[in-house]
mmCIF file of C-alpha atoms in Angstrom:
data_model
loop_
_atom_site.group_PDB
_atom_site.id
_atom_site.type_symbol
_atom_site.label_atom_id
_atom_site.label_comp_id
_atom_site.label_asym_id
_atom_site.label_seq_id
_atom_site.Cartn_x
_atom_site.Cartn_y
_atom_site.Cartn_z
ATOM 1 C CA MET A 1 -0.126 -0.379 0.201
ATOM 2 C CA SER A 2 1.819 3.553 -0.916
ATOM 3 C CA ILE A 3 2.169 6.238 1.763
ATOM 4 C CA TRP A 4 -0.939 8.338 0.112
ATOM 5 C CA ALA A 5 -3.234 5.300 0.344
ATOM 6 C CA ARG A 6 -1.968 4.721 4.174
ATOM 7 C CA ILE A 7 -3.021 8.571 4.630
ATOM 8 C CA SER A 8 -6.289 8.661 2.867
ATOM 9 C CA GLY A 9 -7.277 5.680 4.727
ATOM 10 C CA SER A 10 -6.586 7.668 8.035
ATOM 11 C CA VAL A 11 -7.897 10.775 7.207
ATOM 12 C CA LEU A 12 -11.333 8.803 6.345
ATOM 13 C CA VAL A 13 -11.339 7.070 10.248
ATOM 14 C CA SER A 14 -10.291 10.380 11.143
ATOM 15 C CA LEU A 15 -13.030 12.073 9.188
ATOM 16 C CA ALA A 16 -15.684 8.931 10.449
ATOM 17 C CA SER A 17 -14.308 9.208 14.504
ATOM 18 C CA LEU A 18 -15.341 13.158 13.606
ATOM 19 C CA SER A 19 -18.613 12.659 12.734
ATOM 20 C CA LEU A 20 -19.521 9.739 15.460
ATOM 21 C CA GLY A 21 -18.449 12.565 18.108
ATOM 22 C CA SER A 22 -20.401 14.869 16.241
ATOM 23 C CA SER A 23 -23.510 12.375 17.016
ATOM 24 C CA VAL A 24 -22.907 12.030 20.444
ATOM 25 C CA TRP A 25 -22.379 16.095 21.024
ATOM 26 C CA ALA A 26 -25.595 16.523 19.762
ATOM 27 C CA ALA A 27 -27.931 15.024 22.220
ATOM 28 C CA PRO A 28 -30.917 16.465 23.042
ATOM 29 C CA LEU A 29 -29.883 19.452 25.349
ATOM 30 C CA SER A 30 -31.812 17.443 28.955
ATOM 31 C CA ILE A 31 -33.579 20.582 30.714
ATOM 32 C CA LYS A 32 -34.469 20.394 34.423
ATOM 33 C CA ILE A 33 -37.158 21.863 35.165
ATOM 34 C CA SER A 34 -38.950 22.300 38.969
ATOM 35 C CA SER A 35 -41.869 22.874 40.723
ATOM 36 C CA SER A 36 -42.649 23.803 44.387
ATOM 37 C CA LEU A 37 -45.881 21.565 44.335
ATOM 38 C CA PRO A 38 -46.922 18.220 44.751
ATOM 39 C CA GLU A 39 -46.377 15.663 41.651
ATOM 40 C CA GLN A 40 -50.352 15.121 41.758
ATOM 41 C CA SER A 41 -50.990 18.964 41.542
ATOM 42 C CA PHE A 42 -52.266 20.884 38.400
ATOM 43 C CA ALA A 43 -48.882 21.925 37.893
ATOM 44 C CA GLY A 44 -47.879 18.018 37.791
ATOM 45 C CA VAL A 45 -50.220 17.638 35.127
ATOM 46 C CA PHE A 46 -49.081 20.594 32.612
ATOM 47 C CA LEU A 47 -46.013 19.588 32.898
ATOM 48 C CA ARG A 48 -46.116 16.378 32.189
ATOM 49 C CA GLU A 49 -48.672 17.011 29.489
ATOM 50 C CA PHE A 50 -46.039 19.980 28.421
ATOM 51 C CA LYS A 51 -42.744 17.544 28.480
ATOM 52 C CA GLU A 52 -45.240 15.603 26.014
ATOM 53 C CA ARG A 53 -45.777 18.571 23.686
ATOM 54 C CA VAL A 54 -41.918 19.386 23.645
ATOM 55 C CA GLU A 55 -40.204 15.881 23.118
ATOM 56 C CA THR A 56 -42.502 15.267 20.522
ATOM 57 C CA ALA A 57 -41.611 18.533 18.356
ATOM 58 C CA LEU A 58 -38.117 18.350 19.722
ATOM 59 C CA PRO A 59 -37.412 14.747 19.889
ATOM 60 C CA ASP A 60 -33.662 15.321 19.067
ATOM 61 C CA GLU A 61 -33.487 18.944 20.302
ATOM 62 C CA VAL A 62 -35.158 18.913 23.609
ATOM 63 C CA GLU A 63 -35.000 16.332 27.076
ATOM 64 C CA LEU A 64 -37.289 17.722 29.716
ATOM 65 C CA GLU A 65 -36.986 16.390 33.719
ATOM 66 C CA ILE A 66 -39.708 17.657 35.787
ATOM 67 C CA PHE A 67 -38.551 17.612 39.444
ATOM 68 C CA MET A 68 -41.667 18.513 41.655
ATOM 69 C CA SER A 69 -42.368 19.361 45.427
ATOM 70 C CA GLY A 70 -39.539 21.481 45.834
ATOM 71 C CA ALA A 71 -36.942 18.931 44.388
ATOM 72 C CA LEU A 72 -34.431 21.464 43.569
ATOM 73 C CA GLY A 73 -34.977 24.178 46.431
ATOM 74 C CA SER A 74 -37.509 26.522 47.342
ATOM 75 C CA GLU A 75 -39.515 28.254 44.815
ATOM 76 C CA GLN A 76 -36.844 31.744 45.980
ATOM 77 C CA ASP A 77 -33.744 29.088 45.597
ATOM 78 C CA VAL A 78 -34.806 27.946 41.932
ATOM 79 C CA LEU A 79 -35.729 31.485 40.735
ATOM 80 C CA GLN A 80 -32.176 32.565 41.985
ATOM 81 C CA GLY A 81 -31.066 30.535 40.275
ATOM 82 C CA LEU A 82 -32.035 31.033 37.448
ATOM 83 C CA GLN A 83 -30.777 34.128 37.508
ATOM 84 C CA LEU A 84 -27.909 33.061 38.011
ATOM 85 C CA GLY A 85 -27.645 29.984 35.610
ATOM 86 C CA THR A 86 -27.703 27.090 38.102
ATOM 87 C CA HIS A 87 -31.201 26.359 37.176
ATOM 88 C CA MET A 88 -32.423 25.717 34.255
ATOM 89 C CA ALA A 89 -36.589 26.130 34.030
ATOM 90 C CA THR A 90 -39.479 26.443 36.442
ATOM 91 C CA LEU A 91 -43.325 26.281 36.745
ATOM 92 C CA SER A 92 -43.550 29.295 39.676
ATOM 93 C CA ALA A 93 -45.961 31.785 41.101
ATOM 94 C CA SER A 94 -46.212 33.990 44.142
ATOM 95 C CA GLY A 95 -42.340 34.023 44.048
ATOM 96 C CA VAL A 96 -42.006 36.014 40.835
ATOM 97 C CA THR A 97 -42.912 38.817 42.366
ATOM 98 C CA GLU A 98 -39.543 39.376 43.503
ATOM 99 C CA ILE A 99 -37.792 39.339 40.513
ATOM 100 C CA ASN A 100 -40.590 41.069 38.124
ATOM 101 C CA GLN A 101 -42.726 43.449 40.631
ATOM 102 C CA ARG A 102 -45.186 44.086 37.613
ATOM 103 C CA THR A 103 -46.621 40.451 38.236
ATOM 104 C CA VAL A 104 -47.547 42.094 41.925
ATOM 105 C CA ILE A 105 -51.180 43.178 39.437
ATOM 106 C CA PHE A 106 -52.318 39.630 39.987
ATOM 107 C CA ASP A 107 -52.202 39.986 43.385
ATOM 108 C CA LEU A 108 -54.183 42.946 43.394
ATOM 109 C CA PRO A 109 -57.751 41.131 45.099
ATOM 110 C CA TYR A 110 -60.811 40.545 42.981
ATOM 111 C CA LEU A 111 -58.535 42.542 39.808
ATOM 112 C CA ILE A 112 -59.980 38.877 37.641
ATOM 113 C CA GLU A 113 -62.918 37.902 37.974
ATOM 114 C CA SER A 114 -62.930 35.067 34.677
ATOM 115 C CA ARG A 115 -60.228 32.809 33.053
ATOM 116 C CA ASP A 116 -61.106 34.513 29.710
ATOM 117 C CA GLN A 117 -59.393 37.823 30.644
ATOM 118 C CA ILE A 118 -56.031 36.409 31.060
ATOM 119 C CA PRO A 119 -55.448 35.604 27.333
ATOM 120 C CA VAL A 120 -56.890 39.412 26.325
ATOM 121 C CA LEU A 121 -54.373 40.490 29.295
ATOM 122 C CA MET A 122 -51.291 39.073 28.140
ATOM 123 C CA ALA A 123 -52.191 40.086 24.693
ATOM 124 C CA SER A 124 -52.415 43.620 25.476
ATOM 125 C CA PRO A 125 -49.981 46.398 26.306
ATOM 126 C CA ALA A 126 -50.392 45.372 30.159
ATOM 127 C CA GLY A 127 -48.687 41.774 28.574
ATOM 128 C CA ASP A 128 -45.894 43.511 27.037
ATOM 129 C CA LEU A 129 -44.965 45.107 30.233
ATOM 130 C CA LEU A 130 -45.684 42.033 32.022
ATOM 131 C CA ARG A 131 -43.117 40.160 30.136
ATOM 132 C CA GLU A 132 -40.539 43.580 29.674
ATOM 133 C CA GLY A 133 -40.413 43.462 33.022
ATOM 134 C CA PHE A 134 -37.876 39.973 33.251
ATOM 135 C CA GLU A 135 -35.707 41.301 30.745
ATOM 136 C CA GLY A 136 -32.502 41.840 32.263
ATOM 137 C CA THR A 137 -33.498 39.469 34.714
ATOM 138 C CA GLY A 138 -31.673 35.906 33.426
ATOM 139 C CA ALA A 139 -34.668 34.716 33.339
ATOM 140 C CA ARG A 140 -37.263 34.726 30.429
ATOM 141 C CA LEU A 141 -41.320 34.380 30.680
ATOM 142 C CA LEU A 142 -42.584 31.980 28.067
ATOM 143 C CA ALA A 143 -45.946 31.577 28.854
ATOM 144 C CA VAL A 144 -48.362 32.242 31.596
ATOM 145 C CA TRP A 145 -50.450 28.914 32.438
ATOM 146 C CA ASP A 146 -53.056 28.103 34.627
ATOM 147 C CA ASN A 147 -52.861 28.156 38.680
ATOM 148 C CA GLY A 148 -57.051 29.005 39.625
ATOM 149 C CA PHE A 149 -58.800 30.965 42.078
ATOM 150 C CA ARG A 150 -57.553 31.118 45.702
ATOM 151 C CA VAL A 151 -59.586 29.847 48.524
ATOM 152 C CA ILE A 152 -59.173 30.217 52.380
ATOM 153 C CA THR A 153 -59.176 27.218 54.519
ATOM 154 C CA ASN A 154 -58.449 26.832 58.120
ATOM 155 C CA ASN A 155 -59.148 24.630 61.623
ATOM 156 C CA VAL A 156 -61.327 27.488 63.243
ATOM 157 C CA ARG A 157 -64.246 28.434 62.044
ATOM 158 C CA PRO A 158 -66.434 29.361 59.001
ATOM 159 C CA VAL A 159 -64.999 32.389 57.153
ATOM 160 C CA THR A 160 -68.004 34.544 55.469
ATOM 161 C CA THR A 161 -66.750 37.998 56.146
ATOM 162 C CA PRO A 162 -63.228 39.542 56.705
ATOM 163 C CA ALA A 163 -64.206 39.805 60.616
ATOM 164 C CA ASP A 164 -64.239 35.919 60.815
ATOM 165 C CA LEU A 165 -60.668 36.300 59.737
ATOM 166 C CA ALA A 166 -60.022 38.486 62.802
ATOM 167 C CA GLY A 167 -57.000 36.460 65.267
ATOM 168 C CA LEU A 168 -56.387 33.682 62.728
ATOM 169 C CA ARG A 169 -53.092 32.554 61.361
ATOM 170 C CA ILE A 170 -53.262 32.030 57.932
ATOM 171 C CA ARG A 171 -50.368 30.977 55.968
ATOM 172 C CA THR A 172 -48.743 33.545 53.505
ATOM 173 C CA PRO A 173 -45.901 32.622 50.664
ATOM 174 C CA SER A 174 -43.427 34.964 51.452
ATOM 175 C CA SER A 175 -44.315 38.096 49.666
ATOM 176 C CA ARG A 176 -44.652 41.218 51.194
ATOM 177 C CA PHE A 177 -47.722 42.005 48.975
ATOM 178 C CA ARG A 178 -49.661 39.014 49.848
ATOM 179 C CA VAL A 179 -48.817 39.610 53.722
ATOM 180 C CA GLU A 180 -50.134 42.868 53.146
ATOM 181 C CA MET A 181 -53.339 41.474 51.911
ATOM 182 C CA PHE A 182 -54.323 39.599 54.651
ATOM 183 C CA ARG A 183 -53.420 41.620 57.255
ATOM 184 C CA GLU A 184 -55.724 44.654 55.663
ATOM 185 C CA LEU A 185 -58.410 41.761 55.781
ATOM 186 C CA GLY A 186 -57.185 41.541 59.662
ATOM 187 C CA ALA A 187 -55.505 37.940 59.468
ATOM 188 C CA ASN A 188 -52.250 37.439 61.202
ATOM 189 C CA PRO A 189 -50.466 36.719 58.049
ATOM 190 C CA THR A 190 -47.483 33.990 58.616
ATOM 191 C CA PRO A 191 -45.239 33.430 55.489
ATOM 192 C CA LEU A 192 -43.661 29.516 55.018
ATOM 193 C CA SER A 193 -41.868 27.605 52.589
ATOM 194 C CA PHE A 194 -44.826 25.226 50.777
ATOM 195 C CA ASN A 195 -42.928 22.246 52.383
ATOM 196 C CA GLU A 196 -43.478 23.260 55.632
ATOM 197 C CA VAL A 197 -47.414 24.031 55.516
ATOM 198 C CA TYR A 198 -48.950 20.460 56.236
ATOM 199 C CA SER A 199 -46.546 19.860 59.139
ATOM 200 C CA ALA A 200 -46.994 23.632 60.573
ATOM 201 C CA LEU A 201 -51.152 23.052 60.354
ATOM 202 C CA ASP A 202 -50.504 19.390 61.529
ATOM 203 C CA GLN A 203 -48.464 21.151 64.909
ATOM 204 C CA GLY A 204 -51.201 23.690 65.314
ATOM 205 C CA VAL A 205 -48.436 26.633 64.305
ATOM 206 C CA ILE A 206 -50.695 28.492 62.290
ATOM 207 C CA ASP A 207 -54.565 27.772 61.815
ATOM 208 C CA GLY A 208 -54.855 28.308 58.116
ATOM 209 C CA GLN A 209 -53.967 28.746 54.662
ATOM 210 C CA GLU A 210 -54.846 30.304 50.589
ATOM 211 C CA ASN A 211 -54.036 27.956 47.946
ATOM 212 C CA PRO A 212 -56.114 27.225 44.833
ATOM 213 C CA ALA A 213 -59.079 24.003 45.914
ATOM 214 C CA ASP A 214 -56.809 21.875 43.485
ATOM 215 C CA VAL A 215 -53.631 22.472 45.861
ATOM 216 C CA VAL A 216 -55.672 21.559 48.956
ATOM 217 C CA VAL A 217 -56.339 18.220 47.714
ATOM 218 C CA SER A 218 -52.797 17.446 46.088
ATOM 219 C CA ALA A 219 -51.353 17.915 49.637
ATOM 220 C CA ARG A 220 -53.713 16.340 51.271
ATOM 221 C CA LEU A 221 -54.598 19.411 53.408
ATOM 222 C CA PRO A 222 -58.382 18.078 53.967
ATOM 223 C CA GLU A 223 -56.897 15.882 56.594
ATOM 224 C CA VAL A 224 -55.618 18.849 58.759
ATOM 225 C CA GLN A 225 -57.718 21.434 57.958
ATOM 226 C CA ASP A 226 -61.984 21.137 58.497
ATOM 227 C CA TYR A 227 -63.544 24.688 56.858
ATOM 228 C CA LEU A 228 -62.947 25.591 53.147
ATOM 229 C CA SER A 229 -64.471 29.478 52.447
ATOM 230 C CA VAL A 230 -64.559 29.973 48.401
ATOM 231 C CA SER A 231 -63.421 33.634 48.465
ATOM 232 C CA ASN A 232 -61.773 33.676 45.463
ATOM 233 C CA HIS A 233 -59.860 36.264 46.377
ATOM 234 C CA ILE A 234 -57.482 36.573 43.740
ATOM 235 C CA TYR A 235 -56.432 34.593 40.253
ATOM 236 C CA LEU A 236 -53.087 34.062 40.223
ATOM 237 C CA PRO A 237 -51.465 32.493 37.261
ATOM 238 C CA THR A 238 -48.223 30.148 37.450
ATOM 239 C CA TYR A 239 -45.662 31.441 35.384
ATOM 240 C CA LEU A 240 -43.271 29.103 32.509
ATOM 241 C CA LEU A 241 -39.966 30.634 32.947
ATOM 242 C CA PHE A 242 -36.606 29.573 31.732
ATOM 243 C CA SER A 243 -32.877 30.191 32.041
ATOM 244 C CA GLU A 244 -32.072 32.581 29.655
ATOM 245 C CA GLN A 245 -28.552 30.807 29.814
ATOM 246 C CA THR A 246 -30.514 27.165 28.791
ATOM 247 C CA LEU A 247 -32.510 29.126 25.960
ATOM 248 C CA ALA A 248 -28.927 30.195 24.476
ATOM 249 C CA GLN A 249 -28.096 26.609 24.166
ATOM 250 C CA LEU A 250 -31.078 25.886 21.555
ATOM 251 C CA SER A 251 -31.341 26.756 18.147
ATOM 252 C CA PRO A 252 -33.670 29.837 17.288
ATOM 253 C CA ASP A 253 -35.988 27.693 15.856
ATOM 254 C CA ALA A 254 -35.572 25.130 18.606
ATOM 255 C CA GLN A 255 -36.962 27.882 21.168
ATOM 256 C CA ALA A 256 -39.657 29.496 18.545
ATOM 257 C CA THR A 257 -41.127 26.081 19.100
ATOM 258 C CA LEU A 258 -40.860 25.856 22.412
ATOM 259 C CA GLU A 259 -42.714 29.131 23.026
ATOM 260 C CA GLU A 260 -45.634 28.748 20.790
ATOM 261 C CA ILE A 261 -45.878 25.286 22.409
ATOM 262 C CA ALA A 262 -46.015 26.949 25.462
ATOM 263 C CA ILE A 263 -48.264 29.557 24.576
ATOM 264 C CA GLU A 264 -50.256 26.922 23.268
ATOM 265 C CA MET A 265 -50.499 25.213 26.946
ATOM 266 C CA GLY A 266 -51.344 28.660 28.284
ATOM 267 C CA ASP A 267 -55.585 27.655 26.744
ATOM 268 C CA TRP A 268 -55.143 23.983 27.193
ATOM 269 C CA SER A 269 -54.220 24.215 30.894
ATOM 270 C CA ARG A 270 -57.437 27.077 31.641
ATOM 271 C CA ALA A 271 -59.850 24.910 30.020
ATOM 272 C CA TRP A 272 -58.556 21.699 32.435
ATOM 273 C CA GLY A 273 -58.657 24.647 35.227
ATOM 274 C CA GLU A 274 -61.710 25.154 34.647
ATOM 275 C CA GLU A 275 -63.118 21.747 34.731
ATOM 276 C CA ASN A 276 -60.777 20.442 37.285
ATOM 277 C CA ASP A 277 -62.850 22.943 39.712
ATOM 278 C CA GLN A 278 -65.871 21.548 39.282
ATOM 279 C CA THR A 279 -64.172 18.011 40.470
ATOM 280 C CA ILE A 280 -62.415 19.342 42.854
ATOM 281 C CA MET A 281 -64.893 21.187 45.050
ATOM 282 C CA ALA A 282 -67.210 17.814 44.467
ATOM 283 C CA GLU A 283 -64.447 15.605 46.296
ATOM 284 C CA LEU A 284 -63.947 18.583 49.153
ATOM 285 C CA ALA A 285 -67.552 19.421 49.386
ATOM 286 C CA GLU A 286 -67.650 15.751 51.040
ATOM 287 C CA ILE A 287 -64.503 15.863 53.107
ATOM 288 C CA MET A 288 -65.302 19.665 54.714
ATOM 289 C CA GLU A 289 -67.392 21.800 55.773
ATOM 290 C CA ILE A 290 -67.669 24.653 52.491
ATOM 291 C CA ASN A 291 -69.457 27.905 52.301
ATOM 292 C CA GLU A 292 -69.499 30.833 50.163
ATOM 293 C CA VAL A 293 -68.585 34.260 51.455
ATOM 294 C CA ASN A 294 -70.168 37.947 51.386
ATOM 295 C CA PHE A 295 -68.108 39.257 48.441
ATOM 296 C CA ALA A 296 -68.698 42.650 48.759
ATOM 297 C CA ALA A 297 -67.703 42.598 52.573
ATOM 298 C CA PHE A 298 -64.040 41.339 51.052
ATOM 299 C CA GLN A 299 -63.835 43.642 48.429
ATOM 300 C CA GLU A 300 -64.840 46.577 50.406
ATOM 301 C CA ALA A 301 -62.045 45.619 52.923
ATOM 302 C CA ALA A 302 -59.159 45.179 50.178
ATOM 303 C CA SER A 303 -60.230 48.016 48.246
ATOM 304 C CA PRO A 304 -57.835 50.115 50.433
ATOM 305 C CA LEU A 305 -54.805 47.885 48.557
ATOM 306 C CA TYR A 306 -55.108 49.346 45.116
ATOM 307 C CA ASN A 307 -54.493 52.755 46.782
ATOM 308 C CA SER A 308 -51.251 51.621 48.350
ATOM 309 C CA SER A 309 -47.888 52.951 47.509
ATOM 310 C CA LEU A 310 -46.392 49.408 48.277
ATOM 311 C CA PHE A 311 -48.591 48.242 45.561
ATOM 312 C CA ILE A 312 -48.668 51.007 42.818
ATOM 313 C CA ASP A 313 -44.814 51.848 43.627
ATOM 314 C CA ALA A 314 -43.868 47.776 42.960
ATOM 315 C CA ILE A 315 -46.420 47.233 40.005
ATOM 316 C CA GLY A 316 -45.808 50.896 38.829
ATOM 317 C CA ALA A 317 -48.812 53.127 38.159
ATOM 318 C CA ASP A 318 -48.492 52.369 33.576
ATOM 319 C CA MET A 319 -48.672 48.932 34.693
ATOM 320 C CA ILE A 320 -52.063 49.444 36.281
ATOM 321 C CA GLU A 321 -53.667 51.499 33.915
ATOM 322 C CA ALA A 322 -53.065 49.257 31.012
ATOM 323 C CA THR A 323 -54.282 46.091 33.576
ATOM 324 C CA LEU A 324 -57.409 48.243 33.549
ATOM 325 C CA ALA A 325 -57.577 49.223 30.559
ATOM 326 C CA ALA A 326 -57.301 45.799 28.708
ATOM 327 C CA LEU A 327 -60.176 44.033 31.489
ATOM 328 C CA GLY A 328 -62.214 47.289 30.748
ATOM 329 C CA THR A 329 -62.684 47.938 34.292
ATOM 330 C CA ASN A 330 -60.934 51.385 34.602
#
């Protein structure tokens, strides 16, 4: 064999090795996505559906690993990690106010009356302002999904008016805005990580908590709570957030597909939530005492928050004005 034949053969072997190495290097990007909620919650349902859709559309580019129940850290830890690039993605809710205070708009009580208002809001200038609020944080908002209207549970008495909250130790997320809301309503708000709620209720450290009814079931709270009051005091969406550093590892086309699926999932999640509410409340009625509240009394008690400097300074007058205009309530 001539020297040129030997060289040509070596080159072909090298190219084959390079090709093999490239195929290994081009394996799908494994993205860890987390939630503080239990696997059986609506968040688990949504993330599993999202995983199936994404991996079907992008089989060679993305693989999603789901971590529930705060397995990767508290909501605050994960959100900080998104900003630093040490966490990849999350489906989060109340804690998002700490990195984008425009999201505090959803903490204004009785702002949202129907899930149908959410896509209208997100397609308006208010939605643009909300998305812009994430710029420079290291986290990108792909879509808002359902979370549901929040209700109040406790062990002491039915809550019909704000006066019934007097003296009750109500767990809130670690959000000064939710704390201020329940203080305004007359309760004794007690911020706790969600992972601590069950044991705190069981041990009598707190009297009650507020969350969507779906979370009441998935977290087994009827085991340690007697009363559920359908206050619907706020509708809070969940935010599907990805680290900018994670998204930068995907092609522009893959990023666009990921976002398109996320937005489609928003509509799917709200339809699922609407149907699930009816099922969940029927189940809860068999094991808890459920009561309606005096909405007018709650709205009146919470109305000062709309003029509170805490809320206005955080949200921004422009965001409040744009939101009220989008909802036709200004």
